CSV table of C-alpha atoms in Angstrom, one decimal:
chain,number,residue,atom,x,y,z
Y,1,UNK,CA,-27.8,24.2,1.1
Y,2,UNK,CA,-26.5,27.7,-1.1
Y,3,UNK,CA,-28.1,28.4,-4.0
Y,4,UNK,CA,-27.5,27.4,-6.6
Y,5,UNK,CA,-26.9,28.8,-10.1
Y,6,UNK,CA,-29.7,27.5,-12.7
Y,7,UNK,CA,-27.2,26.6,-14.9
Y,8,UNK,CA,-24.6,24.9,-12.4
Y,9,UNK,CA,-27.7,23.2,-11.0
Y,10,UNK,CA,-28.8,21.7,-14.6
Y,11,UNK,CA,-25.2,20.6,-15.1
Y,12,UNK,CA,-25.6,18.6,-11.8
Y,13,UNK,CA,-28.7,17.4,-12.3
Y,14,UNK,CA,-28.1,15.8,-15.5
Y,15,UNK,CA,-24.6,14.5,-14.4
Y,16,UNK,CA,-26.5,12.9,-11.4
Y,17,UNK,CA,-29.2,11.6,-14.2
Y,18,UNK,CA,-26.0,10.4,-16.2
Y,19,UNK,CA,-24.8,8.7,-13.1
Y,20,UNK,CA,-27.7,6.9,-12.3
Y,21,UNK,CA,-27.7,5.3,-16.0
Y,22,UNK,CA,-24.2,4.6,-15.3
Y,23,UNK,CA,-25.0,2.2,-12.4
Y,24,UNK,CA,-28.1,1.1,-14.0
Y,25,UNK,CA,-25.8,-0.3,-16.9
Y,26,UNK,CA,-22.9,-1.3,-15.1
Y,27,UNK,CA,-24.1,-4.6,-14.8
Y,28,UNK,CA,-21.4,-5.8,-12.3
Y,29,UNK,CA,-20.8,-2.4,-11.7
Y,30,UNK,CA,-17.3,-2.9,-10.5
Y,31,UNK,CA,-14.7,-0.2,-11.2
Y,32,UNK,CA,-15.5,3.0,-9.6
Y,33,UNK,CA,-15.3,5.5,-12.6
Y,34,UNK,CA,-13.9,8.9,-10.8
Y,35,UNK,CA,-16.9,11.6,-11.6
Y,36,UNK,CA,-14.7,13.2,-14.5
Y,37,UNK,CA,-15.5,10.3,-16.2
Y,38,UNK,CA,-19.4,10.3,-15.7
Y,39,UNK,CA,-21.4,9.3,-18.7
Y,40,UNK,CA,-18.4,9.1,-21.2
Y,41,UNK,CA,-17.4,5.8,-20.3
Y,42,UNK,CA,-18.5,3.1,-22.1
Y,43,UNK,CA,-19.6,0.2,-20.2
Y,44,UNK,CA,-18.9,-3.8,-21.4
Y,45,UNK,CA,-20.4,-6.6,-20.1
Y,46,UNK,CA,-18.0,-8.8,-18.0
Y,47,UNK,CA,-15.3,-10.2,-20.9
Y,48,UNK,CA,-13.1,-13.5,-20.6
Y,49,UNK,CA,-10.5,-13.0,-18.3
Y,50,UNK,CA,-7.4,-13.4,-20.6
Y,51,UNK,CA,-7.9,-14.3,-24.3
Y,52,UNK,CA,-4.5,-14.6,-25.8
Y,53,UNK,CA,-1.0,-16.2,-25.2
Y,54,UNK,CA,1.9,-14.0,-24.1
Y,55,UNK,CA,4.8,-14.8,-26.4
Y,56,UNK,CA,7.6,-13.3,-24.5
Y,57,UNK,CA,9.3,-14.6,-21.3
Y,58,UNK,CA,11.2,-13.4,-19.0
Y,59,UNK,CA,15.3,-13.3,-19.8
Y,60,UNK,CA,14.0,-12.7,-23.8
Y,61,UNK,CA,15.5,-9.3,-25.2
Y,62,UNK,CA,11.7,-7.1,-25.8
Y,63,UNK,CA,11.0,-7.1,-29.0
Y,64,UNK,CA,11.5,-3.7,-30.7
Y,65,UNK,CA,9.0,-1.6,-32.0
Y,66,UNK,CA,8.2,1.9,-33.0
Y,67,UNK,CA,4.9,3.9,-33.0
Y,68,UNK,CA,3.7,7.3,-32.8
Y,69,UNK,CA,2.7,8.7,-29.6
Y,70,UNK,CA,0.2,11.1,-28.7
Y,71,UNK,CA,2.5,13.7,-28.8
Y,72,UNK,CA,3.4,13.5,-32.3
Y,73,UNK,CA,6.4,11.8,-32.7
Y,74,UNK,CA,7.3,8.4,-32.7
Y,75,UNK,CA,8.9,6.0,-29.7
Y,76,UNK,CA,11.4,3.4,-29.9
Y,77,UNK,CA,11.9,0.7,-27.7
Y,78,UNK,CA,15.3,0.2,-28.0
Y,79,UNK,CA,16.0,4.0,-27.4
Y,80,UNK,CA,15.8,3.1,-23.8
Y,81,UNK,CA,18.4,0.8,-23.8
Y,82,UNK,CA,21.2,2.4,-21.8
Y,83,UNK,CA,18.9,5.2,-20.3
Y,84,UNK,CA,16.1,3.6,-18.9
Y,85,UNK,CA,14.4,0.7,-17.7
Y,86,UNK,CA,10.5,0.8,-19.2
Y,87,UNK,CA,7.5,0.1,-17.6
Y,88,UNK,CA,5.2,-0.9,-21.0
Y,89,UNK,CA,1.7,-0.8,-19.7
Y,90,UNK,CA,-1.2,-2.3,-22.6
Y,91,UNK,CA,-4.4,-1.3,-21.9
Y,92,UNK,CA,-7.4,-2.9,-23.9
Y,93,UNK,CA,-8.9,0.1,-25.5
Y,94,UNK,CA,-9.4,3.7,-24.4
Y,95,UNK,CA,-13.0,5.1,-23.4
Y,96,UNK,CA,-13.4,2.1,-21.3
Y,97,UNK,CA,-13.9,1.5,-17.0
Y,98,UNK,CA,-11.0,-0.1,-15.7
Y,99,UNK,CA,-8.7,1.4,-18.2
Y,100,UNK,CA,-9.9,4.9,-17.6
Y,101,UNK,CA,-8.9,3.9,-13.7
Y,102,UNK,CA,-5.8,2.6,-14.0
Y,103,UNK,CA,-3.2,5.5,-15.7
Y,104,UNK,CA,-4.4,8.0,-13.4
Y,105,UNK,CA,-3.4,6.6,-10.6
Y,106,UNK,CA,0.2,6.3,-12.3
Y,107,UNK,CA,0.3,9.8,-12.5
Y,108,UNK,CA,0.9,10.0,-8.6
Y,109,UNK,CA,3.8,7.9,-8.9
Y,110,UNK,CA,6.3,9.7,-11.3
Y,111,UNK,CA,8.8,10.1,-8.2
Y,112,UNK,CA,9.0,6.0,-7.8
Y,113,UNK,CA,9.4,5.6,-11.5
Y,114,UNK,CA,12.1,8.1,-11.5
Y,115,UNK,CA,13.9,6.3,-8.3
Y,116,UNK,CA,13.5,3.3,-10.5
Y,117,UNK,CA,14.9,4.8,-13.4
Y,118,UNK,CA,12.0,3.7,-15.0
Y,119,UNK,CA,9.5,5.3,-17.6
Y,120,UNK,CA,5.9,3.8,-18.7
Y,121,UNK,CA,5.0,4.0,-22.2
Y,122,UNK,CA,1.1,3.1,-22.5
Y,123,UNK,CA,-0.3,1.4,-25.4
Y,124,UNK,CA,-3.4,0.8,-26.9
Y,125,UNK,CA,-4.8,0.0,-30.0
Y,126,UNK,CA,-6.6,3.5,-30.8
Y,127,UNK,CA,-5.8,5.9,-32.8
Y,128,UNK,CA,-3.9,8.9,-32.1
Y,129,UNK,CA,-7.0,11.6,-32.0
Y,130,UNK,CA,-9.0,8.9,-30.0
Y,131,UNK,CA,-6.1,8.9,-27.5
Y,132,UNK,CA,-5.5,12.4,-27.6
Y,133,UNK,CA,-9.0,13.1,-26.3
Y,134,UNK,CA,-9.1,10.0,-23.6
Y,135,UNK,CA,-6.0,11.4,-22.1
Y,136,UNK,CA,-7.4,14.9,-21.9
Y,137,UNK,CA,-10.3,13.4,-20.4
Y,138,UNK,CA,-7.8,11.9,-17.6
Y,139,UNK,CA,-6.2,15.6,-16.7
Y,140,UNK,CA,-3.1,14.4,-18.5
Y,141,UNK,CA,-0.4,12.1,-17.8
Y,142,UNK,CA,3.2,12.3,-17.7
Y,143,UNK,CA,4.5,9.6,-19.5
Y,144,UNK,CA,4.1,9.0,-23.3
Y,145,UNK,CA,0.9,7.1,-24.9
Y,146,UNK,CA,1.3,5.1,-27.7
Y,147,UNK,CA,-0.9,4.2,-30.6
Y,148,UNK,CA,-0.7,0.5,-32.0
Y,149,UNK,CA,-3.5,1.3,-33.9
Y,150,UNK,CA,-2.1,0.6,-37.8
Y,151,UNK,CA,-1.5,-1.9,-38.9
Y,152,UNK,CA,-4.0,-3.2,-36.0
Y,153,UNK,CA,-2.3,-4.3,-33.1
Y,154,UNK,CA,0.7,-5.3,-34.2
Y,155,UNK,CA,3.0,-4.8,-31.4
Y,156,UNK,CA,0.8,-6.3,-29.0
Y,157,UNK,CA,0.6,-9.4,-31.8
Y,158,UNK,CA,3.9,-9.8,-31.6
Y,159,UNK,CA,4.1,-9.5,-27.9
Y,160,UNK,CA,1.0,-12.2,-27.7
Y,161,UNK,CA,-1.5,-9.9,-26.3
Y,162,UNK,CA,-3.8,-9.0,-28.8
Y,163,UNK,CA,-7.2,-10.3,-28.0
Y,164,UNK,CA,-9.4,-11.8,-30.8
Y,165,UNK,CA,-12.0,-9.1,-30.5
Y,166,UNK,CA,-9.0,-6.6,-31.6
Y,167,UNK,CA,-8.4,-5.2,-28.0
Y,168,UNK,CA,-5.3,-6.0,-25.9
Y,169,UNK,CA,-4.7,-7.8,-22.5
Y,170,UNK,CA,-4.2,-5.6,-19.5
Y,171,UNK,CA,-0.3,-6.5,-19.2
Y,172,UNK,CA,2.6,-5.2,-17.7
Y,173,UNK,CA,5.8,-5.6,-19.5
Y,174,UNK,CA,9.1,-4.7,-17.6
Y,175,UNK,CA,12.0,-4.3,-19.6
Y,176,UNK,CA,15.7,-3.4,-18.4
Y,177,UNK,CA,18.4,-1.1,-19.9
Y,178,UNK,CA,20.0,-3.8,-21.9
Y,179,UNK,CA,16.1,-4.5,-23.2
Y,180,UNK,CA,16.0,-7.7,-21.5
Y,181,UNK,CA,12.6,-8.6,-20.3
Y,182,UNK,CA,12.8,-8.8,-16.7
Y,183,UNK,CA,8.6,-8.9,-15.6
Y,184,UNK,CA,5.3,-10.2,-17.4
Y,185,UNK,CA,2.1,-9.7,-15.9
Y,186,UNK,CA,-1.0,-10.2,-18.0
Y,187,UNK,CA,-4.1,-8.7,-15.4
Y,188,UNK,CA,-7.7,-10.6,-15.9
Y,189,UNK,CA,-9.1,-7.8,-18.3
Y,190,UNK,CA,-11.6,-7.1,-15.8
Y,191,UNK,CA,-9.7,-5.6,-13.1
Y,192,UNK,CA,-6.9,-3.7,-12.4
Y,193,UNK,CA,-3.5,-4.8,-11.4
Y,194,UNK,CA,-2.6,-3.9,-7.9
Y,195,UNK,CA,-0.3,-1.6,-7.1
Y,196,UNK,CA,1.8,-4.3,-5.6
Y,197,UNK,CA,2.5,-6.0,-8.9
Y,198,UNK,CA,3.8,-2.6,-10.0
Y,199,UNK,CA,6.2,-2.3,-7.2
Y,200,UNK,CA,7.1,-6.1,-7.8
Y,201,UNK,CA,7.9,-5.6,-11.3
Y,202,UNK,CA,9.5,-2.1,-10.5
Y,203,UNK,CA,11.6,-4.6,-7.9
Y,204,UNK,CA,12.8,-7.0,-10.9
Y,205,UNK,CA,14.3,-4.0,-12.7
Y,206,UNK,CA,16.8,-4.1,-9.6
Y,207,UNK,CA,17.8,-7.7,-9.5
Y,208,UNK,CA,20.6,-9.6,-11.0
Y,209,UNK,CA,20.2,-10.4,-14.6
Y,210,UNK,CA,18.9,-13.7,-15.1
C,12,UNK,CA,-6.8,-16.0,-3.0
C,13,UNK,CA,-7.7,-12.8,-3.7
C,14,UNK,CA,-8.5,-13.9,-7.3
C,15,UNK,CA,-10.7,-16.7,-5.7
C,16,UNK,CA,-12.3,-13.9,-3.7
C,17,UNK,CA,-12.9,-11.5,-7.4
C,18,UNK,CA,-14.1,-14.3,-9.0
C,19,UNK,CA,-16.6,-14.9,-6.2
C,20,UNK,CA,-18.2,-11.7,-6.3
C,21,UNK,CA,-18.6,-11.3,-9.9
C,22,UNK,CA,-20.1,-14.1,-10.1
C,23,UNK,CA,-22.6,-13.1,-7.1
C,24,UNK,CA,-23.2,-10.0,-8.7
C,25,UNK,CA,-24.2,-11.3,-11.7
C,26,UNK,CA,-27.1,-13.5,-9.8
C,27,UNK,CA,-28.6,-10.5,-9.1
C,28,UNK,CA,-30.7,-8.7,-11.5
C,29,UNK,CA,-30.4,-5.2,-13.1
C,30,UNK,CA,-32.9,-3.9,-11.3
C,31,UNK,CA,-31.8,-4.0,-8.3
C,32,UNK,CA,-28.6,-2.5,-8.9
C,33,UNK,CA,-31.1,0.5,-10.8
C,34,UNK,CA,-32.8,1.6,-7.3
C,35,UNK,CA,-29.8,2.2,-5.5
C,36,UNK,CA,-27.4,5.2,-6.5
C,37,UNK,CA,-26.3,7.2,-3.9
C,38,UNK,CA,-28.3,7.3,-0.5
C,39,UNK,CA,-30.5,10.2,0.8
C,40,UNK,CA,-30.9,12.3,3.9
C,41,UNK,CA,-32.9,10.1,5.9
C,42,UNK,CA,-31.7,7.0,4.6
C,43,UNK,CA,-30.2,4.2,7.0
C,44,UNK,CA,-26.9,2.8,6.0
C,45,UNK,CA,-26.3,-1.0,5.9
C,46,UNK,CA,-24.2,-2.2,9.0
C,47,UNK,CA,-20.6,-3.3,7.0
C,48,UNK,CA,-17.1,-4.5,9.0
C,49,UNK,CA,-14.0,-3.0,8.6
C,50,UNK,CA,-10.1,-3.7,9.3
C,51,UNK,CA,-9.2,-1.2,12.3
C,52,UNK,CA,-5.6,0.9,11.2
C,53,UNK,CA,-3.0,-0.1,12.2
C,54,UNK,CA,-1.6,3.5,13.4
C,55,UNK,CA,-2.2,4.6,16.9
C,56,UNK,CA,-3.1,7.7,16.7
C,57,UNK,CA,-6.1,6.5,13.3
C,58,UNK,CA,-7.6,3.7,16.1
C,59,UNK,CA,-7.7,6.7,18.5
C,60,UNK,CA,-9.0,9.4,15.7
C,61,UNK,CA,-11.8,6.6,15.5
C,62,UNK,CA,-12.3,5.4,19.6
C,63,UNK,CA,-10.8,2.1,18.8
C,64,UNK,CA,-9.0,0.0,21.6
C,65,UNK,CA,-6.1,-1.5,20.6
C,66,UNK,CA,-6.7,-4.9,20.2
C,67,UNK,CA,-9.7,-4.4,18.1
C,68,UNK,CA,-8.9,-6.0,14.4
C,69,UNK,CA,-12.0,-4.7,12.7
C,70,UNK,CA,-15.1,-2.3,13.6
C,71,UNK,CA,-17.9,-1.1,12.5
C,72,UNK,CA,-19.8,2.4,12.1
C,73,UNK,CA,-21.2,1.4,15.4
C,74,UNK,CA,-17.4,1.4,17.1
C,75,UNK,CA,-17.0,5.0,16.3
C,76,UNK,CA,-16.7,7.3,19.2
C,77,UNK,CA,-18.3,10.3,17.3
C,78,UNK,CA,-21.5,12.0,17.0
C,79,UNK,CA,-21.3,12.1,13.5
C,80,UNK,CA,-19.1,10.6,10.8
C,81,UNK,CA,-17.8,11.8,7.3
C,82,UNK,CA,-17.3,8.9,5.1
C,83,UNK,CA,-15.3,9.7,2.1
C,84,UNK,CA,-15.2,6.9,-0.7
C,85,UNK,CA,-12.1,7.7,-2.6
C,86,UNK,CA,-9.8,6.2,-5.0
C,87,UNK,CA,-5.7,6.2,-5.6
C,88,UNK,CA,-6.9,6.5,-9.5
C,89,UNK,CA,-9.2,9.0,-9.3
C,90,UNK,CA,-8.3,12.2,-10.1
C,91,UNK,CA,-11.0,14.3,-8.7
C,92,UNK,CA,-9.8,12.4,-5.4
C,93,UNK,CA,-6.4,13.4,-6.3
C,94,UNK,CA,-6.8,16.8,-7.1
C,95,UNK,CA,-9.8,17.1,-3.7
C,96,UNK,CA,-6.7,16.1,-1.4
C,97,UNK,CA,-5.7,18.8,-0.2
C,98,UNK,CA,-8.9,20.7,0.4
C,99,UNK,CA,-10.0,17.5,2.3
C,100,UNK,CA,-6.9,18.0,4.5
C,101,UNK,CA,-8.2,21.7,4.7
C,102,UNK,CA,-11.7,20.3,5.9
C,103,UNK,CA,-9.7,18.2,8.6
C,104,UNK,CA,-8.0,21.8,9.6
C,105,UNK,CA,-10.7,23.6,9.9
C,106,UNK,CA,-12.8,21.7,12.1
C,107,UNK,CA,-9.5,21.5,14.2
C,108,UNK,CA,-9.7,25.2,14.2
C,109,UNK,CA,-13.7,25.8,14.6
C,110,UNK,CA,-13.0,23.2,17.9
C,111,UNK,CA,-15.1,20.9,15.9
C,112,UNK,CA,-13.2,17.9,15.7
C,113,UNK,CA,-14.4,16.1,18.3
C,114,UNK,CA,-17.9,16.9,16.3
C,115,UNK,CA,-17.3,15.1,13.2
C,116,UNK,CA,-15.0,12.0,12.4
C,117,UNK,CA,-13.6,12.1,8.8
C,118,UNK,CA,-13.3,8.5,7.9
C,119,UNK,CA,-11.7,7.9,3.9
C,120,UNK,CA,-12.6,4.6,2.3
C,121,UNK,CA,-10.4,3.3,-0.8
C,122,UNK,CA,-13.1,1.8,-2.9
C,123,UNK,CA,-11.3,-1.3,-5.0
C,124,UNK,CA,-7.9,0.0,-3.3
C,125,UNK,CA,-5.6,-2.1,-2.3
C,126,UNK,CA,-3.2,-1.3,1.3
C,127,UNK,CA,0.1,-0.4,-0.9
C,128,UNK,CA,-2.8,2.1,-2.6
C,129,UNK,CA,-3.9,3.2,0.0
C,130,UNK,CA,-1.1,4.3,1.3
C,131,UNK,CA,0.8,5.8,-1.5
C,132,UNK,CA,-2.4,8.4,-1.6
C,133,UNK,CA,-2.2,9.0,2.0
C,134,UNK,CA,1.5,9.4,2.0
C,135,UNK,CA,1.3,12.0,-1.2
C,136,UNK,CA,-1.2,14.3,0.0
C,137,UNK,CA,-0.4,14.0,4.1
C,138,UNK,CA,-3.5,12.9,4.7
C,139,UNK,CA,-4.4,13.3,8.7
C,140,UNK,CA,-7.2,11.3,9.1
C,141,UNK,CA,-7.7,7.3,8.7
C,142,UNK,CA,-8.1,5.8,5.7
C,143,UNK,CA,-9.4,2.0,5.2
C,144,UNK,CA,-7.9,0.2,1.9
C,145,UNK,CA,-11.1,-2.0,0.6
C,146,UNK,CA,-9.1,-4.0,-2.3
C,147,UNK,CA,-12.1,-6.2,-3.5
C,148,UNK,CA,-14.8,-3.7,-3.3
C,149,UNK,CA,-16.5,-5.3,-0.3
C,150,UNK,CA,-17.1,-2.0,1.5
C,151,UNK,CA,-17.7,0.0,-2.5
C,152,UNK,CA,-20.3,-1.9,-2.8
C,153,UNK,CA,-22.2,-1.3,0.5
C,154,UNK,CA,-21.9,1.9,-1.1
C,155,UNK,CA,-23.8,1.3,-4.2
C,156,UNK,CA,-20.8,1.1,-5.7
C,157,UNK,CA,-20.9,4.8,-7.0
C,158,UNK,CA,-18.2,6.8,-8.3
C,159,UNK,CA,-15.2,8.2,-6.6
C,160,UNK,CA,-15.6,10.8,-4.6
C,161,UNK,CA,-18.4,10.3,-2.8
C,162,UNK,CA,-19.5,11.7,0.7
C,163,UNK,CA,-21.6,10.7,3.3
C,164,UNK,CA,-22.0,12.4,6.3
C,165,UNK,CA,-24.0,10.1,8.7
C,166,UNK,CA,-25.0,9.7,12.7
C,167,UNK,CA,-25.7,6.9,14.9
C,168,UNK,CA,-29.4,5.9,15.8
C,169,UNK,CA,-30.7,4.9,18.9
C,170,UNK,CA,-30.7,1.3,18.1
C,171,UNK,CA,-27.4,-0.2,16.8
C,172,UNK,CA,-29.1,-3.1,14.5
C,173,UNK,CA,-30.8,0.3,12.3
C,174,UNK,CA,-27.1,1.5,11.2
C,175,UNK,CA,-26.0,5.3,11.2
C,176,UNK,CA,-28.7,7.4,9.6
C,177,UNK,CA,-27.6,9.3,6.5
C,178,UNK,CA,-28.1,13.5,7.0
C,179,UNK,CA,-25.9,14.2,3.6
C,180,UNK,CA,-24.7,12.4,0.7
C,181,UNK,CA,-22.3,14.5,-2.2
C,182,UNK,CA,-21.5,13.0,-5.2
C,183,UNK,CA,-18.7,13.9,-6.6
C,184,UNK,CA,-16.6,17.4,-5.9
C,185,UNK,CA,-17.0,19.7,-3.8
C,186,UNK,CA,-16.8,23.7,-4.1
C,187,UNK,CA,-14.4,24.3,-1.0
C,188,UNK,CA,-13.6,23.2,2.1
C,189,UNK,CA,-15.6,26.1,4.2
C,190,UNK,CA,-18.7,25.7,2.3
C,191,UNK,CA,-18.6,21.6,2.4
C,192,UNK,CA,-18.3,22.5,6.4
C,193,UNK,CA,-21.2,24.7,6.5
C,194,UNK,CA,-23.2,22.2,4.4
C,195,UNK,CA,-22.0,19.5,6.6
C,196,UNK,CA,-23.0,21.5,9.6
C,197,UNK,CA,-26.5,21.9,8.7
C,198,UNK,CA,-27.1,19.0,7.6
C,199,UNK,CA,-26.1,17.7,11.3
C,200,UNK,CA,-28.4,17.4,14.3
């Protein structure tokens, strides 16, 4: 082994103390937290599955909504329609394991959302400076993040997703240039949805109208 | 199925206590790895990378026709992983260009990764070597189920029932790909 700088050797020390609470707490210790994460994810306990009742179906036009994104301004659904399809991916709150590994892994796929035509808008219900340092936390992400934070969860309400404990469903919500909802998929809150229901719902975007 | 199969092992990994899960973490130098099965690649040249016939479907640590092996536990959603990529491509280079490859096997593992995942990583960042998709965290949690990356260099013992012996384990990144090879080759014997 090199030497290694006190300091540098303190840092990894305590991340490698940090990391070994980590598992110690996991529990279940299922999602693998990349290493930029150790220690600042919070860890729940194993939570129901799916605890609310999607209200939209497939063929219904999305229902519209506006919110501010982490950028500062606000997003419009139904400013897509006619320029692209969207990709509207809930997440149940930031700072938490799955979540935390499941955006980053969008960010190597810009290049099969732009052959789709197709851009994701995130959404959770945190607020905007709670967002702003999650996503920092990730390195970034390409595509806008958007805060249903006030009044609390409303867009996911309306979509049937919000949870009763104030978080929302992992979903996938696939919606076409004429804002016709073309792909549901509500994930078990405890895992993340395989890239194959991505690709399948990225797939629906293509097919005839129903 | 594969539901079926999640549901399974959350539920058998709540039967076990906390404490368990608390002396694990990542392995040590000296420490034996547990003996775990894996599905062979499907590509030629991967099941020849690893000495694999074939007709073999799945293999273990034991199958590997190399004196040592460098396991890498990534993830498509990491982005440490990510942003490793292409110095882990540099690592595969350089023991091409040190005439070391026949010295150490790089071997990636996609820890809750599905095959589609697995492959849209390899096929960004050109990855050379094999990588083995792992979609309900089977092989993860061999590993302790520790964070992404994680490295494990490890050699075969005498007896095949012990496992491969663990000579390094690195959590997390690493500096560069020459001094992860100079690590890697001390830590060999």
């Amino acid at each position: 082994m090199r030497p290694l700088h006190p300091l540098k050797f303190m840092v990894q020390t305590t991340l490698l103390i940090g990391i070994t609470w980590m598992v110690f707490l996991a529990g279940a210790a299922f999602a693998s937290p990349s290493q930029d994460f150790a220690g600042q994810v919070y860890q729940p306990q194993h939570l129901t599955p799916i605890d609310s009742e999607l209200n939209v179906r497939v063929g219904d036009q999305a229902p519209d909504f506006t919110l501010p994104a982490t950028q500062g301004e606000t997003i419009t659904l139904s400013d897509f329609q006619g320029q692209k399809n969207v990709m509207l991916s809930f997440v149940p709150a930031a700072w938490t394991p799955v979540c935390s590994d499941q955006w980053p892994g969008y960010n190597i796929l810009q290049d099969i959302f732009d052959a789709h035509e197709t851009i994701i808008l995130g959404i959770t219900v945190d607020n905007i400076p709670t967002l702003h340092s999650w996503i920092a936390a990730m390195g970034g992400l390409w595509f806008p993040v958007l805060s249903d934070f006030w009044p609390h969860g409303h867009t996911a309400e309306v979509y049937g997703l919000l949870r009763s404990d104030g978080t929302t469903e992992r979903a996938l919500i696939f919606v076409d240039k004429q804002g016709v909802i073309r792909f549901t998929h509500v994930e078990d809150i405890n895992i993340r949805p395989p890239l194959e229901i991505v690709m399948e719902g990225l797939q629906a975007l293509g097919d005839p109208a129903p | 199925m594969r539901r079926l199969q999640h549901t399974l092992i959350v539920c058998i990994a709540l039967l076990f206590p906390i404490q368990s899960l608390a002396q694990e973490g990542p392995f040590n130098p000296g420490d034996h790895l547990p003996i775990f099965s894996m599905t062979a690649p499907e590509s030629a040249a991967h099941r020849n990378a690893l000495g694999l016939s074939a007709e073999a479907t799945t293999f273990t640590l034991a199958d590997v026709d190399a004196p040592a092996v460098l396991i890498q536990i990534f993830s498509m959603y990491c982005p440490i992983c990510q942003r490793e990529a292409p110095e882990m491509n540099r690592l595969y280079e350089l023991l091409r260009e040190k005439g070391l490859a026949d010295q150490i096997t790089i071997l990636g593992l996609g820890a809750g990764n599905s095959d589609l995942e697995v492959q849209v990583f390899r096929e960004r960042y050109s990855v050379p070597f094999p990588m083995i998709s792992d979609p309900d965290y089977i092989l993860h949690q061999a590993f302790h189920g520790v964070g992404t990356p994680y490295y494990i260099l490890a050699q075969p013992t005498d007896s095949a029932e012990t496992g491969h012996v663990v000579r390094l384990s690195h959590l997390g990144a690493f500096d560069s790909a020459e001094i992860f090879l100079e690590d890697l080759l001390e830590a060999k014997q």
